[in-house]
Coordinates of C-alpha atoms and ligand atoms in Angstrom, one line a residue:
M20 CA 0.0 0.0 0.0
K21 CA 1.4 3.3 -1.1
I22 CA 1.5 5.9 1.7
S23 CA 3.2 8.8 -0.1
E24 CA 5.5 9.2 -3.2
G25 CA 8.5 7.2 -2.3
L26 CA 7.0 5.4 0.7
A27 CA 5.0 2.2 0.9
M28 CA 3.8 -0.3 3.5
L29 CA 4.0 -4.0 2.4
E30 CA 1.2 -6.4 3.7
L31 CA 3.0 -9.6 4.4
K32 CA 0.6 -12.5 5.4
S33 CA 1.9 -14.9 8.0
N34 CA 0.7 -18.0 9.7
V35 CA 2.4 -18.9 13.0
Q36 CA 1.1 -22.0 14.8
N37 CA -2.1 -21.7 12.8
V38 CA -2.7 -18.1 13.7
E39 CA -3.2 -15.9 10.7
G40 CA -1.6 -12.5 10.8
I41 CA -0.3 -9.7 8.7
M42 CA 3.1 -8.0 9.2
Y43 CA 3.9 -4.6 7.7
P44 CA 7.5 -4.2 6.5
V45 CA 8.0 -0.8 4.9
I46 CA 10.0 0.5 1.8
V47 CA 11.2 4.0 1.3
W48 CA 13.1 5.1 -1.7
D49 CA 14.6 8.0 -3.7
E50 CA 16.6 8.3 -6.9
N51 CA 19.7 6.5 -5.4
D52 CA 18.4 4.2 -2.6
L53 CA 15.7 1.7 -1.8
V54 CA 15.5 0.9 1.9
L55 CA 13.6 -2.0 3.3
I56 CA 12.7 -1.9 7.1
D57 CA 12.3 -5.5 8.6
T58 CA 12.0 -8.7 6.7
G59 CA 9.3 -11.1 8.0
L60 CA 9.7 -14.7 9.1
P61 CA 12.2 -17.3 7.7
G62 CA 11.0 -18.3 4.3
Q63 CA 9.3 -15.0 3.5
G64 CA 12.2 -13.3 1.7
S65 CA 10.8 -14.0 -1.8
S66 CA 7.3 -12.9 -0.8
I67 CA 8.7 -9.6 0.3
L68 CA 10.6 -9.2 -2.9
D69 CA 7.3 -9.9 -4.8
L70 CA 5.5 -7.4 -2.7
I71 CA 8.1 -4.7 -3.5
E72 CA 7.6 -5.4 -7.2
K73 CA 3.8 -5.1 -6.8
E74 CA 4.4 -1.6 -5.4
G75 CA 6.0 -0.8 -8.8
V76 CA 9.5 -0.7 -7.5
S77 CA 12.3 -3.0 -8.8
P78 CA 13.6 -5.1 -5.9
E79 CA 17.0 -5.0 -7.7
K80 CA 17.3 -1.4 -6.5
L81 CA 17.5 -2.4 -2.9
T82 CA 20.6 -0.9 -1.4
K83 CA 19.8 -1.1 2.4
V84 CA 17.9 -3.1 4.9
I85 CA 17.2 -1.6 8.4
I86 CA 16.3 -4.1 11.1
T87 CA 14.4 -2.7 14.1
H88 CA 15.3 -5.7 16.4
H89 CA 16.4 -9.3 16.3
D90 CA 13.1 -11.1 16.8
M91 CA 12.6 -13.9 14.3
D92 CA 9.6 -12.3 12.6
H93 CA 11.8 -9.2 11.7
I94 CA 15.0 -10.9 10.6
G95 CA 13.7 -14.1 9.0
G96 CA 13.8 -13.1 5.3
L97 CA 17.0 -11.1 5.6
T98 CA 19.6 -13.6 4.4
E99 CA 17.5 -14.7 1.4
I100 CA 16.7 -11.1 0.4
V101 CA 20.3 -9.9 0.6
K102 CA 21.5 -13.0 -1.4
K103 CA 18.9 -12.8 -4.1
V104 CA 19.2 -9.0 -4.6
E105 CA 23.0 -9.1 -4.6
A106 CA 23.0 -12.0 -7.1
S107 CA 20.7 -10.1 -9.6
S108 CA 22.0 -6.6 -9.2
G109 CA 25.7 -7.3 -8.7
K110 CA 25.7 -4.7 -5.9
R111 CA 26.1 -5.0 -2.2
V112 CA 23.1 -4.6 0.1
E113 CA 24.0 -3.0 3.4
V114 CA 22.3 -4.2 6.6
L115 CA 21.8 -1.8 9.4
S116 CA 20.8 -2.3 13.0
H117 CA 21.4 -0.8 16.4
E118 CA 24.8 -1.9 17.7
I119 CA 23.3 -3.8 20.6
E120 CA 21.2 -5.9 18.2
K121 CA 24.0 -6.9 15.9
P122 CA 25.3 -10.0 17.8
Y123 CA 21.8 -11.3 18.3
I124 CA 20.9 -10.8 14.6
Q125 CA 24.1 -12.5 13.5
G126 CA 23.5 -15.4 15.9
D127 CA 26.6 -14.7 18.0
L128 CA 24.3 -14.4 21.0
M129 CA 21.2 -16.4 21.8
P130 CA 17.9 -14.5 21.0
L131 CA 17.0 -12.5 24.2
K132 CA 13.6 -14.2 24.6
F133 CA 14.6 -17.7 23.8
T134 CA 14.0 -19.9 26.8
R135 CA 14.6 -23.7 26.7
D136 CA 10.8 -24.1 26.4
K137 CA 10.6 -21.8 23.4
M138 CA 13.5 -23.5 21.7
E139 CA 11.8 -26.9 22.1
A140 CA 8.5 -25.5 20.7
L141 CA 10.4 -24.1 17.8
K142 CA 12.1 -27.4 17.0
K143 CA 8.7 -29.1 17.0
Q144 CA 7.3 -26.4 14.7
M145 CA 10.2 -26.8 12.4
E146 CA 9.6 -30.6 12.0
G147 CA 6.3 -29.8 10.2
L148 CA 7.9 -27.4 7.6
S149 CA 9.0 -28.1 4.1
P150 CA 12.8 -28.9 3.8
E151 CA 13.3 -25.5 2.2
K152 CA 11.6 -23.5 4.9
R153 CA 13.3 -25.6 7.6
E154 CA 16.6 -24.7 6.1
Q155 CA 15.8 -21.0 6.3
Y156 CA 15.0 -21.3 10.0
Q157 CA 18.1 -23.3 10.6
S158 CA 20.2 -20.7 8.8
L159 CA 19.5 -18.3 11.7
F160 CA 21.7 -20.5 13.8
S161 CA 24.2 -21.7 11.3
S162 CA 27.0 -20.3 9.1
N163 CA 24.5 -19.0 6.6
K164 CA 23.2 -16.5 9.2
P165 CA 22.5 -12.8 8.6
V166 CA 25.3 -10.2 8.7
V167 CA 25.0 -6.6 9.9
T168 CA 27.3 -4.4 7.9
E169 CA 26.6 -1.1 9.7
T170 CA 25.6 -0.4 13.3
L171 CA 23.5 2.5 14.4
V172 CA 23.2 4.6 17.6
D173 CA 20.5 6.8 19.1
N174 CA 19.7 10.0 17.2
Q175 CA 21.7 9.0 14.2
E176 CA 20.7 10.7 11.0
L177 CA 20.9 8.8 7.7
S178 CA 21.0 11.2 4.8
Y179 CA 19.1 9.3 2.1
C180 CA 15.3 9.0 1.3
G181 CA 14.5 12.4 2.7
G182 CA 16.4 11.9 5.9
I183 CA 16.0 9.0 8.4
T184 CA 16.4 9.4 12.1
I185 CA 17.2 6.4 14.3
I186 CA 15.5 6.5 17.7
H187 CA 16.8 3.9 20.2
T188 CA 13.7 2.6 22.0
P189 CA 14.9 -0.1 24.4
G190 CA 12.2 -2.3 26.0
H191 CA 10.9 -4.8 23.5
T192 CA 14.5 -5.8 23.1
K193 CA 17.6 -4.0 24.4
G194 CA 18.6 -2.5 21.0
H195 CA 15.1 -2.0 19.6
I196 CA 14.9 1.1 17.3
C197 CA 12.1 3.1 15.9
V198 CA 12.7 4.7 12.6
Y199 CA 11.5 8.3 11.9
L200 CA 11.2 9.2 8.2
N201 CA 11.8 13.0 8.3
R202 CA 10.4 13.8 4.9
Y203 CA 7.2 11.9 5.6
K204 CA 6.8 12.8 9.3
T205 CA 6.2 9.1 9.7
L206 CA 7.3 6.8 12.5
L207 CA 8.0 3.2 11.9
A208 CA 7.4 1.9 15.4
G209 CA 8.5 -1.7 15.0
D210 CA 7.1 -3.5 18.0
G211 CA 7.2 -0.5 20.2
L212 CA 3.5 0.3 19.6
N213 CA 0.3 -1.4 18.5
F214 CA -3.3 -0.4 17.9
Q215 CA -6.7 -1.8 18.2
K216 CA -9.9 -1.1 16.2
L217 CA -12.7 0.0 18.4
S218 CA -16.4 -0.9 17.9
D219 CA -17.0 2.6 16.4
G220 CA -14.2 1.9 13.8
E221 CA -11.8 4.4 15.5
L222 CA -8.2 3.2 15.8
K223 CA -6.8 3.2 19.3
L224 CA -3.1 3.3 19.8
I225 CA -1.8 1.0 22.6
G226 CA 1.7 0.4 24.0
P227 CA 4.0 -2.5 23.5
D228 CA 2.5 -6.0 24.1
P229 CA 3.6 -7.2 27.6
Q230 CA 3.6 -10.8 26.5
F231 CA 6.4 -10.2 24.0
T232 CA 8.3 -7.4 25.7
H233 CA 11.6 -8.0 27.3
N234 CA 11.4 -5.0 29.7
M235 CA 8.0 -3.2 30.0
Y236 CA 9.3 -0.4 32.2
E237 CA 11.9 0.5 29.6
A238 CA 9.5 0.1 26.7
V239 CA 7.1 2.7 28.2
K240 CA 9.9 5.0 29.0
S241 CA 11.1 4.8 25.4
L242 CA 7.7 6.1 24.3
K243 CA 8.5 9.4 25.9
K244 CA 11.4 9.9 23.5
I245 CA 9.0 9.6 20.6
M246 CA 7.0 12.5 21.8
D247 CA 9.8 14.9 20.7
Y248 CA 9.0 14.2 17.1
D249 CA 6.3 15.7 14.8
I250 CA 4.5 12.5 14.0
Q251 CA 1.7 12.5 11.4
K252 CA 1.6 8.8 10.7
I253 CA 2.7 5.6 12.5
V254 CA 3.3 2.2 11.0
C255 CA 3.1 -0.5 13.6
Y256 CA 4.8 -3.7 12.4
H257 CA 2.0 -6.0 13.5
C258 CA -1.0 -3.7 13.1
G259 CA -0.4 -1.3 10.1
L260 CA -1.0 2.4 9.5
I261 CA -2.5 4.7 12.0
E262 CA -2.9 8.5 11.6
N263 CA -5.5 9.9 14.0
N264 CA -4.6 12.2 17.0
L265 CA -1.3 10.6 17.4
S266 CA 0.5 12.8 19.9
E267 CA -2.7 12.9 22.0
Q268 CA -2.9 9.1 21.9
I269 CA 0.8 8.6 22.8
K270 CA 0.2 11.0 25.8
Q271 CA -2.7 8.8 26.9
I272 CA -0.5 5.7 26.9
L273 CA 2.0 7.5 29.1
D274 CA -0.6 8.7 31.6
Ligands
ZN326 ZN1 7.5 -8.6 16.0

């Protein structure tokens, strides 16, 4: 779905343990760069490239991938996307994340929320997958794992695509970032925010989901940082686009 000229939200369908959902990676582009923010589950790399094509943008133009944090539903398609694009374009695709997330993304550290129970559940789930998909899951823990080529810090400004500001928003994970697109006054909240549809159709912004959040206290504190920005639109990775009374709504979460 196109949001503005040079900005689109992808609608990536997923099915985790028979629960249907949609995730919303984003692409932003200018004459020199095409940037993808987050990459779905293992096995979804090709679907993301197809969705980019459907937005009328050639996936071969991809120059950078920004990862908001190391959870599997955000880094799953990364290796496949980078490999495919580099093979067809002959150019390098940079991968950017907060410096704290880098070792988790690369598999040098165990994912933060991986308990022994979760690991067992994942192994069971993998047994039911096709060999190709299973391999993509396994790649997250093997030599074929993702590589971060550039690390980011709080308040860092990236010059391309109308200016991109990195906001370090720890809580969901330690190195979680929100990505502010200066030109579009749009915040890509990652898993830092969610919203619900009320019975009157109104969209109500809610905070991070405690069930999946590493440190709720930090996560709510991080929302205060977001208040400093002029935000007209927010894309929540698991909910989509919201644009009504945003600063008012963020204040309400903090109260
Ligand atoms: Zn997520």
